[in-house]
Coordinates of C-alpha atoms and ligand atoms in Angstrom, one line a residue:
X1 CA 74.6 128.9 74.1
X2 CA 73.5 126.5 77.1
X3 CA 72.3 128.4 80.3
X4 CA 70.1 127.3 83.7
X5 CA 67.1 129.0 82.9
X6 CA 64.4 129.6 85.3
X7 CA 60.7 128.9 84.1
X8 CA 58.9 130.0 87.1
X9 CA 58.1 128.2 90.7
X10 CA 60.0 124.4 91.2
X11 CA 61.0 124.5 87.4
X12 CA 64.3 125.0 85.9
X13 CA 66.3 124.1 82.8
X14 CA 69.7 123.3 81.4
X15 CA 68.4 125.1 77.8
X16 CA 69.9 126.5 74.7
X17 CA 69.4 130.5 74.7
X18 CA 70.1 133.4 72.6
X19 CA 74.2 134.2 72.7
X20 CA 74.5 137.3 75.0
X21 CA 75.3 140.5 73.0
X22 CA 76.8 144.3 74.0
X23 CA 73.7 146.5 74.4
X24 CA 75.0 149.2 75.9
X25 CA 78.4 150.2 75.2
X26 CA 79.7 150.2 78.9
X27 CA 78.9 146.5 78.3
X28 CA 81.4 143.3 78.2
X29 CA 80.3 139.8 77.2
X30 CA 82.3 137.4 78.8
X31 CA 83.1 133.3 78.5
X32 CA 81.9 131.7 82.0
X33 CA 84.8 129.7 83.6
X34 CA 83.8 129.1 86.9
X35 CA 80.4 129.5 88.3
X36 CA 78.5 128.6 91.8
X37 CA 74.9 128.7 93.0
X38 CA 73.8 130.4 95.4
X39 CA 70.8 129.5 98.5
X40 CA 69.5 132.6 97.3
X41 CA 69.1 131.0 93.4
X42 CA 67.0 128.4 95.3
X43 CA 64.9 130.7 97.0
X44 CA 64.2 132.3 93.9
X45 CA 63.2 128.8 92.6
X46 CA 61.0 128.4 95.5
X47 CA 59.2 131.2 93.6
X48 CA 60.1 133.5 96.3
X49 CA 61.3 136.7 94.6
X50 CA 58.8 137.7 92.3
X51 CA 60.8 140.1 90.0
X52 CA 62.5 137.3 88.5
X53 CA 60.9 136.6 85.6
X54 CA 60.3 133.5 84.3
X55 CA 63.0 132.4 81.2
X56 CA 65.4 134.3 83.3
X57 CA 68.8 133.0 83.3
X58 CA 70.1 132.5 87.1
X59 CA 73.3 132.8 89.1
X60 CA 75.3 136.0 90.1
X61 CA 78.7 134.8 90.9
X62 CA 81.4 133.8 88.1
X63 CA 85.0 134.0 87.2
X64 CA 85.4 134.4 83.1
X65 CA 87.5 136.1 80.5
X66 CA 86.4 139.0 78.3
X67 CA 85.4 138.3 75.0
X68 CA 84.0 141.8 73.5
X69 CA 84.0 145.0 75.2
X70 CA 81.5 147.6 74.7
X71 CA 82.8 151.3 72.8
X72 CA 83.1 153.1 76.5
X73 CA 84.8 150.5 78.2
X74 CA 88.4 151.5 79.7
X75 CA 89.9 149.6 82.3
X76 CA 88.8 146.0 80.8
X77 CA 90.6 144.3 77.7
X78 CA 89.6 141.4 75.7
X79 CA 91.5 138.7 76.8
X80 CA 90.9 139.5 80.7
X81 CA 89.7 137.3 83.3
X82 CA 87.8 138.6 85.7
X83 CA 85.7 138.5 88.9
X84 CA 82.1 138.9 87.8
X85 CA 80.8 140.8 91.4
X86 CA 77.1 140.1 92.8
X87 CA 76.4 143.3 92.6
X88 CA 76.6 145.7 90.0
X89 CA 77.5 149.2 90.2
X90 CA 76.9 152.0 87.9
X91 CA 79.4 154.6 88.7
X92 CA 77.4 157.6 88.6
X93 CA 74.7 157.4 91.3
X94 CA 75.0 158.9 94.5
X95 CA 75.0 155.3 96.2
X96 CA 77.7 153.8 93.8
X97 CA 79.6 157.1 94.8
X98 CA 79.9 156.4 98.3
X99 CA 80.4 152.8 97.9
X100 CA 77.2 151.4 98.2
X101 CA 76.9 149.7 95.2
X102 CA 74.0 147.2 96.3
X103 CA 71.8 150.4 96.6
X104 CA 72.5 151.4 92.8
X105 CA 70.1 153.8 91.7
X106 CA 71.3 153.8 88.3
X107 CA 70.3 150.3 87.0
X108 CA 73.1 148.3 89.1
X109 CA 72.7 146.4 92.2
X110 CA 71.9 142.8 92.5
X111 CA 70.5 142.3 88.7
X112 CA 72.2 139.0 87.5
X113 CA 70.1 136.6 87.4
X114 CA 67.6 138.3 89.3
X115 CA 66.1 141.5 86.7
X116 CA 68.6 140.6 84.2
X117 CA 70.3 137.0 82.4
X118 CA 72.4 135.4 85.1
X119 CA 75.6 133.8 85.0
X120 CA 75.2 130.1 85.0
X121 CA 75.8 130.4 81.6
X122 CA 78.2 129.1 79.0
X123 CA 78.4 133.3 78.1
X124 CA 77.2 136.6 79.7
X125 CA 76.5 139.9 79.1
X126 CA 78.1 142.2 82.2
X127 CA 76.8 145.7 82.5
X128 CA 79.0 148.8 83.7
X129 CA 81.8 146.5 82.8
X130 CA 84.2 149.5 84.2
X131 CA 83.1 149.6 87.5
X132 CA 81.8 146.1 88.3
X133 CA 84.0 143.7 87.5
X134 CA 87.5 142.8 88.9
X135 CA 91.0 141.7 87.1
X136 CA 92.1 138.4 89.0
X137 CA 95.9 138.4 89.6
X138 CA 98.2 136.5 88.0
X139 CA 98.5 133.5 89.7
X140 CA 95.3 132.7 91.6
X141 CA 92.9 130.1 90.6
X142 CA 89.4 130.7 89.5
X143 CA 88.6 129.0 93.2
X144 CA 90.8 131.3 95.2
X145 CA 88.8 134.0 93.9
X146 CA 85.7 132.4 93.1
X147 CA 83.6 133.3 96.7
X148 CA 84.6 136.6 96.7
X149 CA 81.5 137.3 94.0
X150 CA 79.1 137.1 97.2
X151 CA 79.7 135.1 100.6
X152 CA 83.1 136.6 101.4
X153 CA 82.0 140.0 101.3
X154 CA 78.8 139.8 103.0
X155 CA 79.9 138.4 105.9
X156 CA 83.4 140.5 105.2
X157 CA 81.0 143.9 104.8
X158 CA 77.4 143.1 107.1
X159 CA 78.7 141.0 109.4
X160 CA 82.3 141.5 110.1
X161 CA 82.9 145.3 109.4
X162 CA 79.3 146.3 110.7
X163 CA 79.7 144.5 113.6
X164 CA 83.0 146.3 114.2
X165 CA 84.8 142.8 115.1
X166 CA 88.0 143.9 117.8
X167 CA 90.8 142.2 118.8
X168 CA 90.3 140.3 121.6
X169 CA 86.4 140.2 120.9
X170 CA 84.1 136.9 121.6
X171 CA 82.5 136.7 118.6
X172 CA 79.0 134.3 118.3
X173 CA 78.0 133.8 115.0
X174 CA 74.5 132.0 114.6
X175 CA 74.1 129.7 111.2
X176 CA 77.1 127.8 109.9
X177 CA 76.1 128.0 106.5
X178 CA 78.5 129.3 104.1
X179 CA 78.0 133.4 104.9
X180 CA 78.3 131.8 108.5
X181 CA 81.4 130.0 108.0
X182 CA 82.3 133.3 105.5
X183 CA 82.1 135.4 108.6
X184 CA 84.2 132.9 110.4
X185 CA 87.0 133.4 108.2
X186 CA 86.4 137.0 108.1
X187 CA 86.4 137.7 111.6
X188 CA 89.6 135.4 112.5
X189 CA 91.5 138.5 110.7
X190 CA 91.2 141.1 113.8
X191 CA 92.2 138.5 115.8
X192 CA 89.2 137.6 118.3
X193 CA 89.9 136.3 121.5
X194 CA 87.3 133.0 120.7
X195 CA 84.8 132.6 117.5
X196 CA 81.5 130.8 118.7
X197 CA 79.3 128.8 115.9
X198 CA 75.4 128.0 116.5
X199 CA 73.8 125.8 114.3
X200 CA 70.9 123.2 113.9
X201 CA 73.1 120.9 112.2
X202 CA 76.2 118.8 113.3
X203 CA 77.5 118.7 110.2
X204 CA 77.9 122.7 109.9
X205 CA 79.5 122.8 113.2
X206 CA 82.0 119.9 111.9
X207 CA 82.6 122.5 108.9
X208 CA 82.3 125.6 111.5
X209 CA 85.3 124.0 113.3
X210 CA 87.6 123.2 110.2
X211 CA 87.0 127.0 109.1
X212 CA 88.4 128.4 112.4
X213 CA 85.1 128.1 115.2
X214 CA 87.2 127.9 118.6
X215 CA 83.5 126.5 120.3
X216 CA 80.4 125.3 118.3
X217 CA 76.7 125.0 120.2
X218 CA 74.1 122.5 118.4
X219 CA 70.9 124.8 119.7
X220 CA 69.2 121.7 119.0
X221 CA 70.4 120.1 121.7
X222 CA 71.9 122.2 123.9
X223 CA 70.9 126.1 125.6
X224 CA 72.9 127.9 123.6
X225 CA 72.4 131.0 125.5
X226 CA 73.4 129.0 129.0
X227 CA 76.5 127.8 127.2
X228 CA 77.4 131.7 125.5
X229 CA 77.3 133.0 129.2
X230 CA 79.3 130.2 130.7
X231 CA 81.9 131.4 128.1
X232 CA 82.0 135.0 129.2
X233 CA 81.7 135.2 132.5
X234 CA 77.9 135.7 132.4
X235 CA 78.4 138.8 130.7
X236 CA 77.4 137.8 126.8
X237 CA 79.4 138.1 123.7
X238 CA 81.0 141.3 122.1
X239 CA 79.2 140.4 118.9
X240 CA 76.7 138.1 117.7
X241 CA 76.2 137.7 113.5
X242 CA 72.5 136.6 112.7
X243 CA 72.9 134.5 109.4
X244 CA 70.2 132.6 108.9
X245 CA 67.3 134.6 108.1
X246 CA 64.4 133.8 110.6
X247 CA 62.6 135.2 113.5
X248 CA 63.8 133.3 116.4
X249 CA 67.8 133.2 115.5
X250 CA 67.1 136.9 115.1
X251 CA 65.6 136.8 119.1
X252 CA 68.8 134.4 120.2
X253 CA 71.5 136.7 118.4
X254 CA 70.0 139.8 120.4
X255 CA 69.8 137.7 123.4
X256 CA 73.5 136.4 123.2
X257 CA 75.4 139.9 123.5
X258 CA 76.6 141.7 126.6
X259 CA 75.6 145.3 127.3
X260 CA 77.0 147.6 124.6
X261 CA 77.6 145.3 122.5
X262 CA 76.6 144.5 118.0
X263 CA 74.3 142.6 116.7
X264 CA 75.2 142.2 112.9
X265 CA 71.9 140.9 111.3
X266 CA 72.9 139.6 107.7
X267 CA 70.2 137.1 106.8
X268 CA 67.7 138.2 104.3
X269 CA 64.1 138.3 106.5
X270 CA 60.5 136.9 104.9
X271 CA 58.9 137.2 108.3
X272 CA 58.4 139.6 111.1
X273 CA 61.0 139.7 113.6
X274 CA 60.0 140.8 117.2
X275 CA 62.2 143.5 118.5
X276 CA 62.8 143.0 122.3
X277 CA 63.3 146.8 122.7
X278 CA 61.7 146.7 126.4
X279 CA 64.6 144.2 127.3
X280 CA 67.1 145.8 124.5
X281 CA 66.9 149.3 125.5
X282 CA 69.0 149.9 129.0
X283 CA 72.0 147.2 127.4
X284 CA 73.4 150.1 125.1
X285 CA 73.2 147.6 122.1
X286 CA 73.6 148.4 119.0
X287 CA 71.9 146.4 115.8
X288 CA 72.9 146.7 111.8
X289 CA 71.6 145.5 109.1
X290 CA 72.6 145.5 105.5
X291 CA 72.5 144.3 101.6
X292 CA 76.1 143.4 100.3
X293 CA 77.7 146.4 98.4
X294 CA 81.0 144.2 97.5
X295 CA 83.2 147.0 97.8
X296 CA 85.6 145.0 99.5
X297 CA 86.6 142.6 96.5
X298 CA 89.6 144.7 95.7
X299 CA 91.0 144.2 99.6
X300 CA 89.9 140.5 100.1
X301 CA 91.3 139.5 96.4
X302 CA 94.6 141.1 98.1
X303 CA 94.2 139.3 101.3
X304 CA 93.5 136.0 98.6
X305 CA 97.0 136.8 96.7
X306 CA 98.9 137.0 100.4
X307 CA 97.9 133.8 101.7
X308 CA 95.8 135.6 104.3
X309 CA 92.5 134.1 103.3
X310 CA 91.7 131.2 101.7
X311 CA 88.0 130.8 100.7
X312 CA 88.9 127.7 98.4
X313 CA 88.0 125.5 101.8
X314 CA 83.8 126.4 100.4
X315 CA 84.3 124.6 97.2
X316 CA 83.2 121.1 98.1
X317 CA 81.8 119.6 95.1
X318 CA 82.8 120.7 91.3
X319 CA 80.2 119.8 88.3
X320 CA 80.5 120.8 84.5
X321 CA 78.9 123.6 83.4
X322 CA 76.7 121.3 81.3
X323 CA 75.6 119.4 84.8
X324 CA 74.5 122.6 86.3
X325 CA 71.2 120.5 86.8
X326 CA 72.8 118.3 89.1
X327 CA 74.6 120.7 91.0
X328 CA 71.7 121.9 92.0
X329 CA 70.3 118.6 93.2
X330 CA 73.3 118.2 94.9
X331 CA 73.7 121.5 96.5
X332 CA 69.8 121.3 97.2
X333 CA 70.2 118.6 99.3
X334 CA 73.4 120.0 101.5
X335 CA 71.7 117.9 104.5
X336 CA 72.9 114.5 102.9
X337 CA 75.6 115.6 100.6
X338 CA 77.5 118.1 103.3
X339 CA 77.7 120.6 100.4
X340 CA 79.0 124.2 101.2
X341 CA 79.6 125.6 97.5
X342 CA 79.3 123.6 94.5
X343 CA 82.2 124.6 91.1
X344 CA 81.0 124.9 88.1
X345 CA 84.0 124.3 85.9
X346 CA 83.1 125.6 82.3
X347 CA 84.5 124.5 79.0
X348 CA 86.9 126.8 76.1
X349 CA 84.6 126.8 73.5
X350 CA 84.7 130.4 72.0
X351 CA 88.4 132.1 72.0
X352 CA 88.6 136.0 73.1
X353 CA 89.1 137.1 69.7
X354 CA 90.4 140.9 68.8
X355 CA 88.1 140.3 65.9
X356 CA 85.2 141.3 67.9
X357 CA 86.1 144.3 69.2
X358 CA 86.2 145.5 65.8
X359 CA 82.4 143.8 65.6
X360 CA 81.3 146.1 68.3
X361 CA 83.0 149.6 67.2
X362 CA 80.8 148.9 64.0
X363 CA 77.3 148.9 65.7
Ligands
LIG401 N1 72.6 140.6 103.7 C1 73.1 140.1 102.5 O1 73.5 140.9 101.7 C2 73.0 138.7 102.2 C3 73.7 138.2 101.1 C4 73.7 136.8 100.9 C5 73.0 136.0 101.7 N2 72.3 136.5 102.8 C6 71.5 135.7 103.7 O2 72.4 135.1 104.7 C7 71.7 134.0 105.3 C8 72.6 132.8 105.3 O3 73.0 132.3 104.0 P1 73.6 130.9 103.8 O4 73.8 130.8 102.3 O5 74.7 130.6 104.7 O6 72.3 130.0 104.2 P2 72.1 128.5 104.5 O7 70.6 128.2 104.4 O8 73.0 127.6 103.6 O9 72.6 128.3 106.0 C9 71.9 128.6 107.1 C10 72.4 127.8 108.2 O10 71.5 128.1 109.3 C11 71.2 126.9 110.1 N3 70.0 127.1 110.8 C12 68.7 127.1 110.3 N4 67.8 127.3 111.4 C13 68.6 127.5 112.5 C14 68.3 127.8 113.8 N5 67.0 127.9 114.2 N6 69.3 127.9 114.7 C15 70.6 127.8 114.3 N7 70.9 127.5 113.0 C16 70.0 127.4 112.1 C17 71.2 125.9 109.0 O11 71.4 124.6 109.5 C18 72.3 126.3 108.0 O12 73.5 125.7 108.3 C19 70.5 133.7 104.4 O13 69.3 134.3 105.0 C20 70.8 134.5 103.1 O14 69.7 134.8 102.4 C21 72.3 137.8 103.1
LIG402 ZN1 74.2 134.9 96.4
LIG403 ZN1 74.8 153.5 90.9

């Protein structure tokens, strides 16, 4: 099969690799019909996450239909399309059984394309088939569903729920990227009284706005903090969502919150953050911090099928799964080509066959 494989700092490839197989039998293989990248598939081109190895195959979020199923696979039939989550979750651990599948101790967790093969892939091998992947109703296109693999519910599960959103609530949300305009969409379902978007780049706020942003602060330009108090009567926001990942939009999230208010961090750090605890400490603040778990697929696919959400608004450019190179030239480059998520529509090539099920009982 064709995958993107990774071969190590600034280099990638669009190369043919070995057809994924079951290994274990709480394995699936699966056809790729839609798949994304990710900014974290950059960093990780960047050469910033070490444990992926180099002939890795990357990506972690996918929509595809079940081609063989492992001997101890239940709830998955050949012939099934499903959500192919971020995470993974092994069932048994004592993280996995309260829910917190991104803290798998039993070889789940973020692996695709990060410890194990990826799914920008014409095929893919899915572990714990049972408990990590998710049917896709009748009905709903691979794009309705597509952003629930990742964006949705981390700003859905580390922004949104951590930050105990309330009706009624100003909410400032600091990066319009997509798991800032993720939380924007997220948060709009308890009903806040205004949603606040801070970002470097006019054309984020543009997007901020068309996703639901009531006001949106270029902190390039303007004092966002000025402008946040303005809002609320000098008092701060209920809430403020850090999703960019650095030090000082760390600082201005924590700055931007009245007394007892959340801070939601979900950017993924590189860099020491100061903690202004001798200025935190008398405001009764509270500050979370998380790693996806993706336990709320089942509830936002419901929200998807009820018109409630729509994350098909992210999916700005679609590619071939054969261009997969220049999707990520394009999505690279989101300054100049305004991209928020890029499709990666993938061809029928392989039918799901009954035949292979019998294949796999044989091994
Ligand atoms: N916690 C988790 O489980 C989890 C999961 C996925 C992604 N993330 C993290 O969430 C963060 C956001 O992801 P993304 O895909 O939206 O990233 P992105 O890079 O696409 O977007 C970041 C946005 O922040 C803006 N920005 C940069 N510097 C800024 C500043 N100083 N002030 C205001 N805005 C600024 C950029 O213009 C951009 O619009 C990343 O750190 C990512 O790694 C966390
Ligand atoms: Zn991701
Ligand atoms: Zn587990």
């Amino acid at each position: 099969m064709k995958a993107l494989v990774y071969h190590g700092p600034g280099q990638r490839g669009w190369d043919t690799v070995n057809d994924p197989t079951i290994i274990d039998q709480t394995d699936i293989v699966v056809r790729i019909d839609s798949s994304t990248i990710c900014g974290t598939d950059l960093h990780i081109l960047k050469g910033d996450v070490p444990e992926t190895s180099p002939g890795t195959v990357l990506g972690h979020e996918a929509v595809g239909t079940v081609l063989e199923i492992g001997r101890n696979v239940s709830t998955v039939a050949i012939g099934d399309r499903v959500l192919l989550s971020c995470v993974s979750s092994c069932g048994r651990c004592r993280y996995c059984k309260e829910g917190h599948y991104g803290q798998c101790l039993g070889g789940g967790g973020w692996i695709f394309g990060h410890t194990i093969d990826g799914l920008q892939a014409e095929y893919a091998r899915v572990p714990f088939a049972d408990n990590s992947v998710y049917k896709v109703p009748d009905g709903l296109s691979d794009e309705q569903v597509l952003f629930l693999a990742d964006i949705l519910p981390t700003a859905y599960e580390v922004g949104v729920l951590n930050g105990m959103v309330s009706p009624g609530d100003v909410v400032a949300i600091v990066g319009a990227g997509p798991i800032g305009l993720a939380a924007i969409l997220t948060a709009e379902l308890f009903a806040p009284e205004r949603i606040v978007a801070i970002d470097l780049a006019d054309t984020r706020l543009e997007s901020a706005v068309r996703f639901g942003a009531n006001t949106t602060i270029n902190n390039g330009r303007e004092d966002a903090l000025a402008r946040v108090m303005e809002l609320t009567e000098g008092l701060g926001a209920d809430v403020a969502f850090e999703a960019v990942g650095v030090p000082q939009t760390f600082e201005l999230a924590t700055e931007l919150i009245r007394p007892g208010g959340r801070v939601a961090n979900i950017g993924v750090h590189g860099a020491p953050v100061t903690l202004h605890l001798e200025k935190l400490w008398i405001r009764n603040v509270t500050i979370t911090t998380g790693l996806v778990d993706t336990f709320t697929i089942p509830r936002l696919m419901r929200l998807v099928a009820s018109g409630r959400l729509d994350p098909s608004l992210f999916a700005t450019h679609r590619f071939a799964l054969e261009d997969t190179m220049d999707a990520y030239d394009t999505f690279a480059d989101a300054a100049s080509t305004n991209a928020l998520k890029v499709v990666l529509q993938g061809s029928d090539r392989r039918p799901a066959s009954p035949v292979s099920i019998a294949e796999v009982a044989l091994v």
